[in-house]
mmCIF file of C-alpha atoms in Angstrom:
data_model
loop_
_atom_site.group_PDB
_atom_site.id
_atom_site.type_symbol
_atom_site.label_atom_id
_atom_site.label_comp_id
_atom_site.label_asym_id
_atom_site.label_seq_id
_atom_site.Cartn_x
_atom_site.Cartn_y
_atom_site.Cartn_z
ATOM 1 C CA UNK A 1 40.318 -4.602 -49.613
ATOM 2 C CA UNK A 2 41.328 -8.424 -50.380
ATOM 3 C CA UNK A 3 43.489 -8.973 -53.177
ATOM 4 C CA UNK A 4 40.824 -11.806 -55.054
ATOM 5 C CA UNK A 5 42.547 -15.152 -54.233
ATOM 6 C CA UNK A 6 42.993 -13.588 -50.596
ATOM 7 C CA UNK A 7 38.757 -12.539 -51.156
ATOM 8 C CA UNK A 8 38.784 -16.689 -52.368
ATOM 9 C CA UNK A 9 40.672 -18.105 -48.882
ATOM 10 C CA UNK A 10 38.037 -15.601 -46.972
ATOM 11 C CA UNK A 11 35.064 -17.462 -47.837
ATOM 12 C CA UNK A 12 36.751 -20.998 -47.525
ATOM 13 C CA UNK A 13 37.075 -21.833 -51.651
ATOM 14 C CA UNK A 14 39.765 -23.555 -51.428
ATOM 15 C CA UNK A 15 40.337 -26.357 -54.669
ATOM 16 C CA UNK A 16 42.647 -25.126 -56.904
ATOM 17 C CA UNK A 17 39.738 -26.297 -59.751
ATOM 18 C CA UNK A 18 37.168 -24.054 -57.652
ATOM 19 C CA UNK A 19 39.029 -21.810 -57.037
ATOM 20 C CA UNK A 20 39.657 -21.206 -61.075
ATOM 21 C CA UNK A 21 36.392 -22.062 -61.785
ATOM 22 C CA UNK A 22 35.064 -18.316 -59.351
ATOM 23 C CA UNK A 23 38.048 -16.378 -60.975
ATOM 24 C CA UNK A 24 36.412 -17.112 -64.395
ATOM 25 C CA UNK A 25 32.664 -15.839 -63.325
ATOM 26 C CA UNK A 26 34.467 -12.654 -61.886
ATOM 27 C CA UNK A 27 36.389 -12.112 -65.017
ATOM 28 C CA UNK A 28 32.375 -12.166 -67.165
ATOM 29 C CA UNK A 29 30.760 -10.470 -64.131
ATOM 30 C CA UNK A 30 33.301 -7.464 -63.647
ATOM 31 C CA UNK A 31 32.833 -7.172 -67.360
ATOM 32 C CA UNK A 32 29.366 -7.147 -67.798
ATOM 33 C CA UNK A 33 28.511 -4.408 -65.078
ATOM 34 C CA UNK A 34 31.702 -3.165 -63.999
ATOM 35 C CA UNK A 35 29.934 -0.556 -61.696
ATOM 36 C CA UNK A 36 28.184 -3.156 -59.568
ATOM 37 C CA UNK A 37 31.617 -5.270 -60.117
ATOM 38 C CA UNK A 38 33.210 -2.077 -58.504
ATOM 39 C CA UNK A 39 30.794 -2.141 -55.600
ATOM 40 C CA UNK A 40 30.778 -5.536 -54.821
ATOM 41 C CA UNK A 41 34.238 -5.648 -54.075
ATOM 42 C CA UNK A 42 33.849 -2.576 -52.368
ATOM 43 C CA UNK A 43 31.902 -2.612 -50.591
ATOM 44 C CA UNK A 44 30.914 -6.291 -49.389
ATOM 45 C CA UNK A 45 33.038 -8.557 -46.519
ATOM 46 C CA UNK A 46 35.633 -10.560 -48.454
ATOM 47 C CA UNK A 47 32.868 -14.092 -46.957
ATOM 48 C CA UNK A 48 30.024 -12.816 -49.456
ATOM 49 C CA UNK A 49 32.051 -11.785 -52.354
ATOM 50 C CA UNK A 50 32.184 -14.907 -54.419
ATOM 51 C CA UNK A 51 28.818 -16.182 -53.714
ATOM 52 C CA UNK A 52 27.339 -13.145 -54.794
ATOM 53 C CA UNK A 53 29.935 -13.716 -58.670
ATOM 54 C CA UNK A 54 28.726 -16.826 -58.549
ATOM 55 C CA UNK A 55 25.157 -16.548 -58.387
ATOM 56 C CA UNK A 56 25.130 -13.154 -60.328
ATOM 57 C CA UNK A 57 27.054 -14.910 -62.980
ATOM 58 C CA UNK A 58 24.676 -17.506 -63.344
ATOM 59 C CA UNK A 59 21.854 -15.448 -63.522
ATOM 60 C CA UNK A 60 23.097 -13.265 -66.535
ATOM 61 C CA UNK A 61 24.538 -16.734 -68.344
ATOM 62 C CA UNK A 62 20.237 -18.414 -68.085
ATOM 63 C CA UNK A 63 19.120 -14.643 -69.176
ATOM 64 C CA UNK A 64 21.750 -14.402 -71.986
ATOM 65 C CA UNK A 65 20.881 -17.849 -73.216
ATOM 66 C CA UNK A 66 17.317 -17.681 -72.181
ATOM 67 C CA UNK A 67 17.041 -14.239 -74.587
ATOM 68 C CA UNK A 68 18.664 -16.341 -77.409
ATOM 69 C CA UNK A 69 16.213 -18.392 -77.922
ATOM 70 C CA UNK A 70 13.254 -16.231 -77.614
ATOM 71 C CA UNK A 71 15.262 -14.052 -80.572
ATOM 72 C CA UNK A 72 16.044 -17.022 -82.743
ATOM 73 C CA UNK A 73 12.608 -19.254 -81.451
ATOM 74 C CA UNK A 74 12.846 -23.443 -83.068
ATOM 75 C CA UNK A 75 17.001 -23.176 -83.954
ATOM 76 C CA UNK A 76 19.904 -24.066 -81.983
ATOM 77 C CA UNK A 77 19.730 -20.728 -79.393
ATOM 78 C CA UNK A 78 16.199 -22.290 -78.222
ATOM 79 C CA UNK A 79 17.547 -25.620 -77.777
ATOM 80 C CA UNK A 80 20.402 -24.726 -75.607
ATOM 81 C CA UNK A 81 17.921 -22.718 -73.639
ATOM 82 C CA UNK A 82 15.951 -25.802 -72.477
ATOM 83 C CA UNK A 83 19.354 -27.926 -72.584
ATOM 84 C CA UNK A 84 20.622 -25.621 -69.836
ATOM 85 C CA UNK A 85 18.161 -25.256 -67.979
ATOM 86 C CA UNK A 86 17.706 -29.537 -67.744
ATOM 87 C CA UNK A 87 21.259 -28.836 -66.499
ATOM 88 C CA UNK A 88 20.534 -27.248 -63.975
ATOM 89 C CA UNK A 89 17.972 -29.067 -62.749
ATOM 90 C CA UNK A 90 20.481 -31.978 -62.924
ATOM 91 C CA UNK A 91 23.163 -30.379 -61.070
ATOM 92 C CA UNK A 92 21.159 -29.171 -58.420
ATOM 93 C CA UNK A 93 19.469 -32.785 -58.302
ATOM 94 C CA UNK A 94 23.078 -34.862 -57.949
ATOM 95 C CA UNK A 95 25.309 -31.691 -56.839
ATOM 96 C CA UNK A 96 27.484 -33.032 -60.081
ATOM 97 C CA UNK A 97 28.686 -29.997 -62.975
ATOM 98 C CA UNK A 98 30.885 -30.555 -65.461
ATOM 99 C CA UNK A 99 30.461 -26.278 -66.126
ATOM 100 C CA UNK A 100 32.392 -24.203 -64.428
ATOM 101 C CA UNK A 101 29.342 -21.445 -63.618
ATOM 102 C CA UNK A 102 27.513 -24.365 -62.361
ATOM 103 C CA UNK A 103 30.261 -25.925 -60.414
ATOM 104 C CA UNK A 104 30.516 -22.506 -58.664
ATOM 105 C CA UNK A 105 27.413 -22.077 -57.902
ATOM 106 C CA UNK A 106 26.097 -25.347 -56.577
ATOM 107 C CA UNK A 107 29.505 -24.592 -54.170
ATOM 108 C CA UNK A 108 27.436 -21.563 -53.039
ATOM 109 C CA UNK A 109 24.793 -23.623 -52.860
ATOM 110 C CA UNK A 110 26.197 -25.658 -50.410
ATOM 111 C CA UNK A 111 26.971 -22.769 -48.506
ATOM 112 C CA UNK A 112 23.877 -21.014 -48.534
ATOM 113 C CA UNK A 113 20.936 -23.434 -48.644
ATOM 114 C CA UNK A 114 18.575 -21.290 -49.568
ATOM 115 C CA UNK A 115 19.557 -20.409 -52.446
ATOM 116 C CA UNK A 116 18.705 -23.716 -53.999
ATOM 117 C CA UNK A 117 14.628 -22.819 -53.823
ATOM 118 C CA UNK A 118 15.407 -19.183 -54.555
ATOM 119 C CA UNK A 119 17.262 -21.531 -58.278
ATOM 120 C CA UNK A 120 14.002 -23.583 -58.903
ATOM 121 C CA UNK A 121 11.784 -20.719 -58.389
ATOM 122 C CA UNK A 122 13.516 -18.567 -61.315
ATOM 123 C CA UNK A 123 14.027 -21.425 -63.647
ATOM 124 C CA UNK A 124 10.193 -21.948 -62.956
ATOM 125 C CA UNK A 125 9.679 -18.399 -64.392
ATOM 126 C CA UNK A 126 12.225 -19.416 -67.507
ATOM 127 C CA UNK A 127 9.796 -19.942 -69.881
ATOM 128 C CA UNK A 128 8.291 -16.790 -69.414
ATOM 129 C CA UNK A 129 11.645 -14.921 -70.952
ATOM 130 C CA UNK A 130 12.752 -17.621 -73.693
ATOM 131 C CA UNK A 131 9.025 -17.288 -75.074
ATOM 132 C CA UNK A 132 8.365 -13.863 -75.095
ATOM 133 C CA UNK A 133 7.072 -12.369 -77.688
ATOM 134 C CA UNK A 134 6.102 -9.287 -75.736
ATOM 135 C CA UNK A 135 3.909 -7.601 -73.445
ATOM 136 C CA UNK A 136 -0.185 -6.701 -74.324
ATOM 137 C CA UNK A 137 -0.604 -4.867 -71.215
ATOM 138 C CA UNK A 138 1.379 -3.513 -67.784
ATOM 139 C CA UNK A 139 -0.684 -6.863 -66.142
ATOM 140 C CA UNK A 140 1.493 -8.963 -68.549
ATOM 141 C CA UNK A 141 4.826 -6.972 -67.338
ATOM 142 C CA UNK A 142 3.756 -7.683 -63.638
ATOM 143 C CA UNK A 143 3.417 -11.244 -64.568
ATOM 144 C CA UNK A 144 6.230 -11.433 -66.123
ATOM 145 C CA UNK A 145 7.842 -9.091 -62.985
ATOM 146 C CA UNK A 146 6.131 -11.659 -60.467
ATOM 147 C CA UNK A 147 7.185 -14.898 -62.356
ATOM 148 C CA UNK A 148 11.016 -14.423 -63.840
ATOM 149 C CA UNK A 149 12.381 -10.997 -62.825
ATOM 150 C CA UNK A 150 11.786 -11.237 -58.915
ATOM 151 C CA UNK A 151 13.080 -15.293 -58.814
ATOM 152 C CA UNK A 152 16.384 -13.761 -60.475
ATOM 153 C CA UNK A 153 16.995 -10.936 -58.254
ATOM 154 C CA UNK A 154 16.341 -12.731 -54.963
ATOM 155 C CA UNK A 155 19.153 -15.757 -56.243
ATOM 156 C CA UNK A 156 21.428 -12.147 -54.799
ATOM 157 C CA UNK A 157 19.441 -11.178 -52.608
ATOM 158 C CA UNK A 158 19.405 -13.394 -50.809
ATOM 159 C CA UNK A 159 22.835 -13.662 -49.869
ATOM 160 C CA UNK A 160 23.196 -10.039 -48.777
ATOM 161 C CA UNK A 161 19.535 -10.127 -46.653
ATOM 162 C CA UNK A 162 19.261 -11.822 -42.915
ATOM 163 C CA UNK A 163 18.946 -15.488 -42.603
ATOM 164 C CA UNK A 164 15.467 -14.907 -41.777
ATOM 165 C CA UNK A 165 14.235 -12.016 -44.490
ATOM 166 C CA UNK A 166 12.868 -14.338 -47.311
ATOM 167 C CA UNK A 167 10.913 -16.799 -45.120
ATOM 168 C CA UNK A 168 7.556 -16.702 -44.118
ATOM 169 C CA UNK A 169 6.379 -13.668 -41.797
ATOM 170 C CA UNK A 170 5.828 -10.314 -41.465
ATOM 171 C CA UNK A 171 9.441 -8.796 -41.779
ATOM 172 C CA UNK A 172 9.975 -11.097 -44.679
ATOM 173 C CA UNK A 173 6.686 -9.625 -46.759
ATOM 174 C CA UNK A 174 8.201 -6.616 -45.710
ATOM 175 C CA UNK A 175 11.817 -7.198 -47.118
ATOM 176 C CA UNK A 176 9.937 -8.797 -49.929
ATOM 177 C CA UNK A 177 7.744 -6.284 -51.274
ATOM 178 C CA UNK A 178 10.693 -3.962 -50.881
ATOM 179 C CA UNK A 179 12.443 -6.680 -53.050
ATOM 180 C CA UNK A 180 9.490 -6.376 -55.533
ATOM 181 C CA UNK A 181 9.841 -3.043 -55.876
ATOM 182 C CA UNK A 182 13.467 -2.667 -56.387
ATOM 183 C CA UNK A 183 13.808 -5.250 -59.568
ATOM 184 C CA UNK A 184 10.136 -3.909 -60.385
ATOM 185 C CA UNK A 185 11.766 -0.390 -60.842
ATOM 186 C CA UNK A 186 15.236 -1.914 -62.381
ATOM 187 C CA UNK A 187 13.667 -3.915 -64.706
ATOM 188 C CA UNK A 188 11.259 -1.649 -65.825
ATOM 189 C CA UNK A 189 14.799 0.668 -66.239
ATOM 190 C CA UNK A 190 16.999 -2.124 -68.442
ATOM 191 C CA UNK A 191 13.587 -2.007 -71.156
ATOM 192 C CA UNK A 192 14.032 1.487 -71.395
ATOM 193 C CA UNK A 193 17.492 1.754 -71.767
ATOM 194 C CA UNK A 194 18.406 -1.086 -73.711
ATOM 195 C CA UNK A 195 15.481 -0.204 -76.032
ATOM 196 C CA UNK A 196 17.604 0.080 -79.019
ATOM 197 C CA UNK A 197 19.385 -3.108 -78.908
ATOM 198 C CA UNK A 198 16.097 -4.849 -78.122
ATOM 199 C CA UNK A 199 14.512 -3.844 -81.390
ATOM 200 C CA UNK A 200 17.885 -4.478 -82.984
ATOM 201 C CA UNK A 201 17.094 -8.323 -82.176
ATOM 202 C CA UNK A 202 13.223 -7.800 -82.560
ATOM 203 C CA UNK A 203 12.078 -7.557 -78.996
ATOM 204 C CA UNK A 204 10.299 -4.571 -77.737
ATOM 205 C CA UNK A 205 9.990 -5.010 -74.428
ATOM 206 C CA UNK A 206 7.333 -1.630 -73.511
ATOM 207 C CA UNK A 207 3.969 -2.562 -73.339
ATOM 208 C CA UNK A 208 1.393 -2.315 -76.321
ATOM 209 C CA UNK A 209 -1.082 -0.636 -74.001
ATOM 210 C CA UNK A 210 1.814 2.361 -73.239
ATOM 211 C CA UNK A 211 2.704 2.255 -76.816
ATOM 212 C CA UNK A 212 -1.602 2.897 -77.520
ATOM 213 C CA UNK A 213 -1.853 5.378 -74.730
ATOM 214 C CA UNK A 214 1.149 7.757 -76.053
ATOM 215 C CA UNK A 215 0.258 7.515 -79.890
ATOM 216 C CA UNK A 216 3.254 5.804 -80.678
ATOM 217 C CA UNK A 217 3.809 2.816 -83.148
ATOM 218 C CA UNK A 218 6.703 0.048 -83.282
ATOM 219 C CA UNK A 219 7.982 1.493 -86.901
ATOM 220 C CA UNK A 220 8.633 5.114 -84.533
ATOM 221 C CA UNK A 221 10.895 3.602 -82.219
ATOM 222 C CA UNK A 222 12.422 1.207 -84.710
ATOM 223 C CA UNK A 223 13.362 4.261 -86.342
ATOM 224 C CA UNK A 224 14.274 6.447 -83.428
ATOM 225 C CA UNK A 225 11.870 9.226 -84.228
ATOM 226 C CA UNK A 226 11.996 12.165 -81.991
ATOM 227 C CA UNK A 227 8.225 12.863 -81.267
ATOM 228 C CA UNK A 228 5.799 14.202 -78.472
ATOM 229 C CA UNK A 229 4.752 10.554 -78.493
ATOM 230 C CA UNK A 230 7.969 8.992 -78.296
ATOM 231 C CA UNK A 231 9.499 11.619 -75.045
ATOM 232 C CA UNK A 232 6.730 11.265 -73.734
ATOM 233 C CA UNK A 233 5.909 7.290 -73.421
ATOM 234 C CA UNK A 234 10.229 7.237 -72.942
ATOM 235 C CA UNK A 235 9.740 9.629 -69.296
ATOM 236 C CA UNK A 236 6.617 8.105 -68.717
ATOM 237 C CA UNK A 237 7.992 4.768 -68.211
ATOM 238 C CA UNK A 238 11.808 5.791 -66.721
ATOM 239 C CA UNK A 239 9.766 8.242 -63.901
ATOM 240 C CA UNK A 240 7.390 4.809 -62.885
ATOM 241 C CA UNK A 241 10.986 3.201 -62.608
ATOM 242 C CA UNK A 242 12.313 5.483 -60.699
ATOM 243 C CA UNK A 243 9.817 5.921 -58.009
ATOM 244 C CA UNK A 244 9.788 2.533 -57.564
ATOM 245 C CA UNK A 245 14.184 2.330 -57.033
ATOM 246 C CA UNK A 246 13.323 5.159 -54.043
ATOM 247 C CA UNK A 247 10.221 2.885 -52.771
ATOM 248 C CA UNK A 248 12.909 0.616 -51.727
ATOM 249 C CA UNK A 249 15.450 2.554 -50.171
ATOM 250 C CA UNK A 250 14.135 1.075 -46.805
ATOM 251 C CA UNK A 251 15.259 -2.462 -48.445
ATOM 252 C CA UNK A 252 19.275 -2.312 -46.010
ATOM 253 C CA UNK A 253 17.050 -2.070 -42.856
ATOM 254 C CA UNK A 254 16.151 -5.896 -43.349
ATOM 255 C CA UNK A 255 20.115 -6.626 -44.142
ATOM 256 C CA UNK A 256 22.891 -7.172 -42.101
ATOM 257 C CA UNK A 257 25.521 -4.373 -41.188
ATOM 258 C CA UNK A 258 27.919 -5.337 -42.654
ATOM 259 C CA UNK A 259 26.022 -5.686 -46.021
ATOM 260 C CA UNK A 260 23.908 -2.613 -45.821
ATOM 261 C CA UNK A 261 26.775 -0.388 -47.303
ATOM 262 C CA UNK A 262 26.220 -2.278 -51.075
ATOM 263 C CA UNK A 263 22.361 -2.790 -51.315
ATOM 264 C CA UNK A 264 22.596 1.564 -50.313
ATOM 265 C CA UNK A 265 24.841 1.304 -52.845
ATOM 266 C CA UNK A 266 22.821 -0.374 -55.514
ATOM 267 C CA UNK A 267 20.149 1.186 -55.214
ATOM 268 C CA UNK A 268 21.301 4.982 -55.813
ATOM 269 C CA UNK A 269 23.521 3.560 -59.075
ATOM 270 C CA UNK A 270 19.977 2.344 -60.771
ATOM 271 C CA UNK A 271 18.381 5.551 -59.864
ATOM 272 C CA UNK A 272 21.873 7.440 -61.162
ATOM 273 C CA UNK A 273 20.957 5.476 -64.194
ATOM 274 C CA UNK A 274 17.408 6.202 -65.030
ATOM 275 C CA UNK A 275 18.453 9.957 -63.799
ATOM 276 C CA UNK A 276 20.955 9.494 -66.811
ATOM 277 C CA UNK A 277 18.141 7.923 -68.836
ATOM 278 C CA UNK A 278 15.738 10.575 -68.478
ATOM 279 C CA UNK A 279 18.233 13.586 -69.263
ATOM 280 C CA UNK A 280 19.420 11.397 -72.456
ATOM 281 C CA UNK A 281 15.262 11.012 -73.384
ATOM 282 C CA UNK A 282 15.338 9.810 -77.308
ATOM 283 C CA UNK A 283 18.881 9.850 -77.928
ATOM 284 C CA UNK A 284 18.586 6.298 -75.781
ATOM 285 C CA UNK A 285 17.508 5.376 -79.729
ATOM 286 C CA UNK A 286 21.355 5.154 -80.090
ATOM 287 C CA UNK A 287 21.981 3.508 -77.090
ATOM 288 C CA UNK A 288 21.406 2.778 -72.813
ATOM 289 C CA UNK A 289 22.832 5.614 -70.870
ATOM 290 C CA UNK A 290 25.235 5.076 -68.053
ATOM 291 C CA UNK A 291 25.857 7.126 -64.781
ATOM 292 C CA UNK A 292 28.784 10.117 -64.829
ATOM 293 C CA UNK A 293 31.628 8.309 -63.233
ATOM 294 C CA UNK A 294 31.970 10.705 -61.222
ATOM 295 C CA UNK A 295 28.035 10.518 -59.735
ATOM 296 C CA UNK A 296 28.375 6.769 -60.024
ATOM 297 C CA UNK A 297 31.777 6.940 -57.590
ATOM 298 C CA UNK A 298 30.686 9.198 -55.329
ATOM 299 C CA UNK A 299 27.978 6.268 -54.392
ATOM 300 C CA UNK A 300 30.796 4.501 -53.961
ATOM 301 C CA UNK A 301 33.173 6.159 -51.830
ATOM 302 C CA UNK A 302 30.422 7.926 -49.321
ATOM 303 C CA UNK A 303 29.255 4.261 -48.750
ATOM 304 C CA UNK A 304 33.399 2.949 -48.870
ATOM 305 C CA UNK A 305 33.269 5.789 -45.902
ATOM 306 C CA UNK A 306 30.383 5.177 -44.211
ATOM 307 C CA UNK A 307 30.571 1.323 -43.922
ATOM 308 C CA UNK A 308 34.318 2.331 -42.528
ATOM 309 C CA UNK A 309 32.548 4.246 -40.028
#
């Protein structure tokens, strides 16, 4: 694995300010999800690493602003989210920005032009997250996946899949379906795993229809009640998330060989997270589950060796 400086050079990032912009995004991403950052650094070719980090940092920055806007609608946080969407649109139109997140993103777009369309699709669905008030039913959740979660995932996926994998055609339809299966499972897992934090912020992302089906009310979740209904609700949601994640395991077949180890690893790490959440059960009311460190390291080591072969 190259040093960070050599990684930037391998990716063709040379200007001091631009290198600093990417370095700042690396620090944010590494702090946000350490095991995912480790997989990026260990398993992807150096020339794509800074671009994956720039896309991830942009997605996370945007998502954070949108979540704040949804939790505090009508105040400065909500206005910041709208202002950010305009700033991104202006940056894409002009090719320039004063914001370090966007300067890095714009350079990545110049290297990977097809990302621009995915950014625009992501922004088009941003209002669904910014104005989020909950899902009445599974159909509402699925609309959210299509309009916001999948476009967000495609910001990174477009860097990892073969150049024609997200274009028109049968192969693209196959890769898009697998991307959707992955993000459907991953997003559902996040909503369950982050339940305690979301409830503290006044946000509940499990469909009301699902709560009713299991005989659970919002107060049961807010008070962390360990009941047959809450246990069955969490288990059913996590089982479905796990099935969708497993259904996406053919996705590496749509990627260049150099990217396949990483794709296999991030699917495996999400499945490990789902397993950890299932094991924790109603303990999720106290905080999210994380994969056991030895198991996560085992995934990374296995794929690193496989990539070497």
